[in-house]
Tab-separated table of C-alpha atoms in Angstrom:
chain	number	residue	atom	x	y	z
O	1	MET	CA	8.968	4.217	-55.768
O	2	GLU	CA	5.759	2.248	-55.651
O	3	ASN	CA	7.175	0.232	-52.700
O	4	LEU	CA	7.969	3.470	-50.908
O	5	ARG	CA	4.391	4.752	-51.418
O	6	PHE	CA	2.921	1.593	-50.201
O	7	PHE	CA	5.169	1.782	-47.052
O	8	PHE	CA	3.996	5.327	-46.218
O	9	PHE	CA	0.421	4.438	-46.877
O	10	ALA	CA	0.632	1.422	-44.500
O	11	LEU	CA	2.359	3.608	-41.870
O	12	LEU	CA	-0.515	6.052	-42.064
O	13	LEU	CA	-3.045	3.351	-41.559
O	14	LEU	CA	-1.258	2.130	-38.511
O	15	VAL	CA	-0.907	5.498	-37.041
O	16	SER	CA	-4.283	6.820	-37.669
O	17	PRO	CA	-6.141	4.773	-34.804
O	18	LEU	CA	-3.566	6.069	-32.308
O	19	LEU	CA	-4.272	9.584	-33.375
O	20	GLN	CA	-7.915	9.058	-33.020
O	21	VAL	CA	-7.564	7.591	-29.613
O	22	ALA	CA	-5.292	10.512	-28.549
O	23	ARG	CA	-7.897	12.907	-29.980
O	24	SER	CA	-10.769	11.269	-28.102
O	25	GLN	CA	-8.859	11.233	-24.968
O	26	SER	CA	-8.155	14.833	-25.116
O	27	ASP	CA	-11.755	15.631	-25.977
O	28	SER	CA	-12.989	13.583	-22.945
O	29	ASP	CA	-10.467	15.282	-20.613
O	30	ALA	CA	-11.586	18.766	-21.934
O	31	GLU	CA	-15.165	17.847	-21.336
O	32	VAL	CA	-14.610	16.489	-17.817
O	33	ALA	CA	-12.588	19.626	-17.015
O	34	GLY	CA	-15.694	21.721	-17.900
O	35	THR	CA	-13.884	23.416	-20.902
O	36	VAL	CA	-11.249	25.004	-18.542
O	37	GLU	CA	-8.768	26.720	-20.831
O	38	GLU	CA	-5.173	27.072	-19.823
O	39	VAL	CA	-3.770	30.505	-20.247
O	40	SER	CA	0.044	30.758	-21.469
O	41	ASP	CA	2.562	31.207	-18.771
O	42	LEU	CA	0.292	30.311	-16.033
O	43	GLY	CA	0.629	27.531	-13.400
O	44	ILE	CA	4.383	27.361	-13.355
O	45	VAL	CA	5.302	25.300	-10.312
O	46	GLY	CA	7.763	26.956	-8.100
O	47	GLU	CA	10.921	25.178	-7.044
O	48	ASN	CA	10.396	25.333	-3.338
O	49	ALA	CA	7.112	24.389	-1.682
O	50	GLN	CA	5.519	27.311	0.256
O	51	ASP	CA	4.011	27.076	3.793
O	52	PHE	CA	0.961	29.100	3.844
O	53	GLY	CA	0.068	28.286	7.582
O	54	ASP	CA	-3.311	27.458	8.945
O	55	GLU	CA	-4.729	30.823	8.379
O	56	ASN	CA	-8.055	30.998	6.639
O	57	PHE	CA	-9.080	33.775	4.263
O	58	SER	CA	-12.427	34.843	2.943
O	59	GLN	CA	-13.820	33.826	-0.361
O	60	ALA	CA	-14.007	36.173	-3.340
O	61	LEU	CA	-16.948	36.873	-5.430
O	62	GLY	CA	-16.766	36.172	-9.121
O	63	VAL	CA	-14.094	33.322	-8.763
O	64	ASP	CA	-15.245	29.732	-9.573
O	65	VAL	CA	-13.137	26.670	-9.008
O	66	VAL	CA	-13.530	22.970	-10.125
O	67	CYS	CA	-11.382	19.972	-9.500
O	68	VAL	CA	-10.667	16.975	-11.743
O	69	PHE	CA	-8.807	13.810	-11.004
O	70	PRO	CA	-7.459	13.070	-14.491
O	71	LYS	CA	-7.914	9.286	-15.481
O	72	ASN	CA	-8.849	8.482	-11.908
O	73	SER	CA	-12.654	9.013	-11.862
O	74	ALA	CA	-12.883	6.536	-8.909
O	75	ARG	CA	-10.464	8.857	-6.988
O	76	LEU	CA	-8.248	6.064	-5.810
O	77	VAL	CA	-5.071	7.120	-4.001
O	78	ASN	CA	-2.155	4.801	-3.560
O	79	ALA	CA	-0.508	5.088	-0.242
O	80	GLY	CA	3.057	6.400	-0.500
O	81	GLU	CA	2.710	7.279	-4.270
O	82	GLU	CA	2.074	10.569	-5.941
O	83	THR	CA	-1.535	11.386	-7.192
O	84	GLU	CA	-2.317	14.370	-9.458
O	85	LEU	CA	-5.345	16.383	-9.644
O	86	LEU	CA	-6.184	19.527	-11.753
O	87	VAL	CA	-7.697	22.796	-10.361
O	88	GLY	CA	-9.619	24.968	-12.715
O	89	VAL	CA	-10.090	28.584	-11.903
O	90	ARG	CA	-12.341	31.021	-13.735
O	91	ASN	CA	-12.232	34.644	-13.145
O	92	ASP	CA	-15.453	36.404	-13.772
O	93	GLY	CA	-14.467	39.529	-11.910
O	94	GLU	CA	-13.099	42.840	-13.144
O	95	LEU	CA	-9.595	42.614	-11.635
O	96	PRO	CA	-6.847	40.064	-12.254
O	97	ILE	CA	-6.220	37.246	-10.001
O	98	THR	CA	-2.631	36.191	-8.632
O	99	VAL	CA	-2.618	32.575	-7.649
O	100	VAL	CA	-0.316	32.047	-4.616
O	101	GLY	CA	-0.549	28.332	-4.164
O	102	ILE	CA	-2.613	25.210	-3.198
O	103	ARG	CA	-2.813	23.312	0.208
O	104	ALA	CA	-4.726	20.322	1.182
O	105	SER	CA	-5.160	17.990	4.183
O	106	VAL	CA	-6.640	14.685	4.950
O	107	HIS	CA	-9.293	14.080	7.647
O	108	LEU	CA	-11.508	11.389	9.071
O	109	PRO	CA	-14.744	11.200	7.205
O	110	PHE	CA	-17.058	11.543	10.344
O	111	ASP	CA	-15.165	14.317	11.857
O	112	HIS	CA	-13.027	16.903	10.070
O	113	LYS	CA	-11.643	18.116	13.388
O	114	LEU	CA	-9.576	14.862	13.474
O	115	LEU	CA	-6.702	15.639	11.090
O	116	VAL	CA	-4.953	12.634	9.564
O	117	GLN	CA	-2.353	14.394	7.514
O	118	ASN	CA	-1.309	17.747	6.328
O	119	LEU	CA	-0.290	17.368	2.536
O	120	SER	CA	2.564	19.416	1.236
O	121	ALA	CA	1.624	22.937	-0.203
O	122	GLN	CA	2.287	23.725	-3.842
O	123	GLY	CA	3.424	27.212	-4.840
O	124	PHE	CA	3.119	28.995	-8.256
O	125	ASN	CA	5.126	31.495	-9.899
O	126	ASN	CA	3.919	34.030	-12.452
O	127	ALA	CA	0.320	32.683	-12.047
O	128	THR	CA	-1.865	35.610	-12.958
O	129	ILE	CA	-5.412	35.144	-14.368
O	130	PRO	CA	-6.697	38.213	-16.168
O	131	ALA	CA	-10.467	39.198	-15.872
O	132	SER	CA	-12.792	36.933	-17.788
O	133	ALA	CA	-10.149	34.207	-18.257
O	134	GLN	CA	-9.588	30.663	-17.079
O	135	ALA	CA	-6.578	28.644	-15.997
O	136	THR	CA	-5.683	25.118	-14.922
O	137	PHE	CA	-3.294	24.264	-12.079
O	138	PRO	CA	-1.859	20.955	-11.362
O	139	TYR	CA	-1.567	19.680	-7.772
O	140	ILE	CA	0.483	16.680	-6.825
O	141	PHE	CA	0.242	15.237	-3.368
O	142	ALA	CA	0.999	11.904	-1.690
O	143	VAL	CA	-0.479	10.383	1.493
O	144	SER	CA	1.623	8.614	3.962
O	145	LYS	CA	2.668	5.077	2.921
O	146	TYR	CA	1.779	3.977	6.505
O	147	LEU	CA	-1.879	5.117	6.216
O	148	GLN	CA	-4.215	2.210	6.430
O	149	PRO	CA	-6.514	1.591	3.416
O	150	GLY	CA	-9.980	3.030	3.734
O	151	SER	CA	-12.184	6.042	2.924
O	152	PHE	CA	-10.971	9.530	4.096
O	153	ASP	CA	-11.898	13.139	3.271
O	154	LEU	CA	-9.636	15.378	1.247
O	155	VAL	CA	-10.039	19.115	1.650
O	156	GLY	CA	-8.191	21.158	-1.035
O	157	THR	CA	-7.902	24.896	-0.978
O	158	ILE	CA	-6.428	27.282	-3.514
O	159	ILE	CA	-5.139	30.605	-2.262
O	160	PHE	CA	-4.960	33.791	-4.437
O	161	GLU	CA	-4.676	37.523	-4.271
O	162	ILE	CA	-6.907	40.220	-5.754
O	163	ASP	CA	-5.548	43.776	-5.444
O	164	GLN	CA	-2.993	42.408	-2.981
O	165	GLN	CA	-5.781	41.034	-0.688
O	166	PRO	CA	-5.605	37.302	0.084
O	167	TYR	CA	-8.485	35.092	-0.645
O	168	GLN	CA	-9.194	31.358	-0.780
O	169	SER	CA	-11.491	28.866	-2.452
O	170	THR	CA	-12.203	25.244	-1.545
O	171	PHE	CA	-11.980	23.287	-4.873
O	172	TYR	CA	-12.430	19.908	-3.290
O	173	ASN	CA	-14.123	18.633	-0.124
O	174	GLY	CA	-15.045	15.054	-0.569
O	175	THR	CA	-14.038	11.361	-0.224
O	176	ILE	CA	-10.905	9.682	-1.464
O	177	GLU	CA	-10.244	6.026	-1.281
O	178	VAL	CA	-6.656	5.116	-0.019
O	179	VAL	CA	-5.494	1.757	-1.150
O	180	GLN	CA	-2.351	-0.170	-0.543
O	181	SER	CA	0.286	0.066	-3.136
O	182	VAL	CA	0.639	-3.214	-4.905
O	183	GLY	CA	4.355	-4.075	-4.894
O	184	PHE	CA	6.427	-7.291	-5.176
O	185	LEU	CA	6.596	-7.811	-1.497
O	186	SER	CA	4.349	-5.900	0.757
O	187	THR	CA	4.554	-5.704	4.470
O	188	GLU	CA	1.531	-7.804	4.903
O	189	SER	CA	2.747	-10.407	2.499
O	190	VAL	CA	6.169	-10.549	4.236
O	191	PHE	CA	4.331	-10.967	7.631
O	192	LEU	CA	2.120	-13.755	6.380
O	193	VAL	CA	5.014	-15.630	4.809
O	194	THR	CA	7.126	-15.465	8.003
O	195	LEU	CA	4.026	-16.444	10.166
O	196	GLY	CA	3.536	-19.502	7.717
O	197	ILE	CA	7.169	-20.560	7.952
O	198	ALA	CA	7.236	-20.220	11.826
O	199	LEU	CA	3.923	-22.398	11.844
O	200	LEU	CA	5.557	-24.957	9.721
O	201	VAL	CA	8.723	-25.122	11.945
O	202	LEU	CA	6.660	-25.606	15.085
O	203	PHE	CA	4.575	-28.187	13.491
O	204	GLY	CA	7.802	-30.185	12.304
O	205	LEU	CA	9.166	-29.871	15.813
O	206	TRP	CA	5.920	-31.245	17.432
O	207	LEU	CA	5.739	-34.071	14.909
O	208	GLN	CA	9.443	-34.942	15.612
O	209	SER	CA	8.737	-35.180	19.485
O	210	GLN	CA	5.650	-37.374	18.856
O	211	ILE	CA	7.726	-39.820	16.753
O	212	GLN	CA	10.388	-39.904	19.369
O	213	ASN	CA	7.932	-40.708	22.161
O	214	LEU	CA	6.371	-43.441	20.195
O	215	SER	CA	9.740	-45.046	19.297
O	216	LYS	CA	10.719	-44.975	23.070
O	217	LYS	CA	7.424	-46.753	24.055
O	218	SER	CA	8.073	-49.364	21.398
O	219	LYS	CA	11.618	-50.107	22.867
O	220	ARG	CA	10.246	-50.458	26.326
O	221	ALA	CA	7.667	-52.871	25.225
O	222	ALA	CA	10.229	-55.055	23.448
O	223	LYS	CA	12.408	-55.328	26.666
O	224	VAL	CA	9.475	-57.049	28.569
O	225	GLU	CA	9.763	-60.928	28.263
O	226	VAL	CA	7.055	-63.338	29.395
O	227	GLY	CA	7.722	-67.051	30.518
O	228	THR	CA	10.660	-69.064	31.957
O	229	GLY	CA	14.053	-69.148	30.873
O	230	ALA	CA	17.266	-71.071	31.543
O	231	ARG	CA	19.510	-70.081	34.407
O	232	ASP	CA	22.446	-68.050	33.377
O	233	ALA	CA	25.787	-70.073	33.913
O	234	SER	CA	27.437	-66.843	35.408
O	235	VAL	CA	24.860	-66.734	38.058
O	236	ASP	CA	25.538	-70.348	39.147
O	237	GLU	CA	29.214	-69.725	39.303
O	238	TRP	CA	28.510	-66.715	41.486
O	239	LEU	CA	26.260	-68.741	43.885
O	240	GLN	CA	28.764	-71.651	44.269
O	241	GLY	CA	30.094	-72.079	47.875
O	242	THR	CA	27.100	-70.231	49.382
O	243	ALA	CA	24.322	-71.537	51.606
O	244	LEU	CA	21.855	-71.242	48.701
O	245	SER	CA	24.020	-73.436	46.481
O	246	GLN	CA	24.445	-76.060	49.129
O	247	SER	CA	20.704	-76.211	49.913
O	248	GLN	CA	19.946	-76.600	46.277
O	249	SER	CA	22.388	-79.397	45.953
O	250	GLN	CA	20.964	-81.275	48.871
O	251	LYS	CA	17.447	-80.958	47.444
O	252	SER	CA	18.709	-82.366	44.115
O	253	LYS	CA	20.391	-85.423	46.036
O	254	LYS	CA	17.113	-86.126	47.875
O	255	LYS	CA	15.071	-86.154	44.599
O	256	LYS	CA	17.542	-88.771	43.203
């Protein structure tokens, strides 16, 4: 029994730091979110993404929105991977709000007229915020994996209805930093490796040609002989009976 108690006591000691970390993390998230409270049965994501078109609606009085990138204060977005942000809505009006969905787009930072990408819209079901209430809605998006790393502007808008009249509020209009997703083999790494192999092959071929040229030159130099040598017997046999052989024999007799 004493061993069992000791085991449970040690287990509590091990688990208590994890509980404190989880509590501090939840407290920090709540503080960053601006004490946005989530109402039950709100913000249920619909199965099919809705297309709200490019129509713009007016803003409603008494509706405040905030945006938080959870665990991503630097607002880094990996190209081709999903990124989550939270949209907090506070209804200070007298009528309930029915949240329809969220849409967003990516633009060049120096000119918002230059659209880079329209992000997928996120619809919600049973998302009603009563008067004097608050709610949080998640929005998950992904920029194109072919988008070059750099700074871009993200414009996010939440669309809702009040008394069956559509309204919208921009919850984020700022800069995001798109970075290349780190994988085992990226496109750039494959290109660099292929380029390095090609350069090595070309260098090997050039070096082989240089060695062959040097070997040919050395062989040619070895064939060149300087000085006198003995006459070949086959040449003498071939010259026998000719005028040249007779003149050479006469010259030899005169010398004798």
